[in-house]
Coordinates of C-alpha atoms in Angstrom, one line a residue:
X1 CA 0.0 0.0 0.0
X2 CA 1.5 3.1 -1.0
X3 CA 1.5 6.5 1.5
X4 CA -1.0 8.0 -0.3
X5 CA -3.5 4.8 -0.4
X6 CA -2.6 5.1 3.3
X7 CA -3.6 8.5 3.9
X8 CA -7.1 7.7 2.2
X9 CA -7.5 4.9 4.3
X10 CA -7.0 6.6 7.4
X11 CA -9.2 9.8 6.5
X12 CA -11.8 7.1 5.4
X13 CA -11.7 5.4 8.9
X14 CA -12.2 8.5 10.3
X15 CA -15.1 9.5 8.1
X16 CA -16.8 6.4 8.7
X17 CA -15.9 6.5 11.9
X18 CA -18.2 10.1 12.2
X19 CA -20.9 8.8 10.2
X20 CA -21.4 5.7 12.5
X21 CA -22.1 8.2 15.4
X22 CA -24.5 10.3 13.8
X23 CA -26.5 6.6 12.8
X24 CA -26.1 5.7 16.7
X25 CA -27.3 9.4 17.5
X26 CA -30.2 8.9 14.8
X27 CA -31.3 5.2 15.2
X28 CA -34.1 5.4 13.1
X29 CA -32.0 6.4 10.7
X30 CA -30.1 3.3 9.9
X31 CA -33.6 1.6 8.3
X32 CA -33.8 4.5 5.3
X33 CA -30.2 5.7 4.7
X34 CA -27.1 4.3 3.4
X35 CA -24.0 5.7 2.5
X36 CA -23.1 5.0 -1.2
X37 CA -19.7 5.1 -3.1
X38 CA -19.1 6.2 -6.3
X39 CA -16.5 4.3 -7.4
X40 CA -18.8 2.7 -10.5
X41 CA -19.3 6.5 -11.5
X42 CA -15.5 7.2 -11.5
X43 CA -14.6 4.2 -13.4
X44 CA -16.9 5.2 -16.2
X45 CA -15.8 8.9 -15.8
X46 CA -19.2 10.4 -15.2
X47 CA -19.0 13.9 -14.2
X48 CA -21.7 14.2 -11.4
X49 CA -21.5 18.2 -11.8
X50 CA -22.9 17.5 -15.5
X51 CA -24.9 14.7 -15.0
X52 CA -26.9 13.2 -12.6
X53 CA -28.4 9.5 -12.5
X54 CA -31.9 8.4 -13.7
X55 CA -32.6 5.0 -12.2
X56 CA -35.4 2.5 -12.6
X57 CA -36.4 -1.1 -11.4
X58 CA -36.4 -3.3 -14.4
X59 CA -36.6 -7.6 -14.0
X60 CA -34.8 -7.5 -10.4
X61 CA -32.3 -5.5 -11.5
X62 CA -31.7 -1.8 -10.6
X63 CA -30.4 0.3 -13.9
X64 CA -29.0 3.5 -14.0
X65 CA -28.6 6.0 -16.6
X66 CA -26.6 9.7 -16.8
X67 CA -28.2 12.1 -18.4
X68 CA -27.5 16.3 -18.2
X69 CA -29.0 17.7 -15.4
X70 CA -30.9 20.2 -17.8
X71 CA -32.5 17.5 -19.9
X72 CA -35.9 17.1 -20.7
X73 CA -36.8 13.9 -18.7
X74 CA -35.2 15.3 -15.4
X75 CA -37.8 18.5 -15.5
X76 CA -40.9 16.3 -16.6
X77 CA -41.0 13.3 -14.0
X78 CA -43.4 14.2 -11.4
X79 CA -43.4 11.0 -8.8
X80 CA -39.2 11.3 -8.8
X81 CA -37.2 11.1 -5.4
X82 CA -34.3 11.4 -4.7
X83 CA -32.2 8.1 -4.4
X84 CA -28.5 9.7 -3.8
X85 CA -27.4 13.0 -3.0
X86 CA -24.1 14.7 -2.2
X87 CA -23.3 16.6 0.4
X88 CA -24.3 20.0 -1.0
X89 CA -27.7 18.5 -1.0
X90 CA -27.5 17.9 -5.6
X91 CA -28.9 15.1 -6.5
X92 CA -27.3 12.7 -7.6
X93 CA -29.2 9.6 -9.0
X94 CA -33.3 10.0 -9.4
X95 CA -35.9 7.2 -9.2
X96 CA -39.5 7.6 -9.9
X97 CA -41.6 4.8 -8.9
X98 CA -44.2 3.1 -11.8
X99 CA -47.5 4.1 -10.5

């Protein structure tokens, strides 16, 4: 592991570290949020500034598409919520149920 993989590791202990207390100040918490990484968006380059996730339920699977925030599709769902969201409160991947 090099120094720099080590520093990452340490600042994500500590991270998770402070998100396990605010779950074990929040306990109800735990059963509706989960923390997320974004390494699959990385590795395929998307930038999340750009783009942000459309995802839908389709034969058990859970699929995922990037689209430009200012597209058409993004402005006309109406049942949408928000699935993942960074810290500046942007969404980051949409869902909208099939009613």
């Amino acid at each position: 592991m090099t120094t720099k993989q080590q520093s990452y590791a340490l600042e994500d202990i500590a991270f998770f570290e402070a998100v396990k207390a605010a779950f074990d100040q929040h306990p109800g918490a735990g059963g509706r949020y989960a923390l997320a990484s974004l390494t699959l968006e990385n590795a395929m380059g998307v930038d999340l500034a750009r783009k942000s996730g459309f995802s839908r339920v389709e034969d058990g699977r859970i699929i995922t598409e990037f689209v430009d925030r200012d597209a058409p599709v993004l402005r006309s769902t109406s049942h949408r919520t928000c699935r993942k969201w960074d810290f500046n409160g942007d969404c980051l991947d949409w869902w909208e149920p099939v009613i």
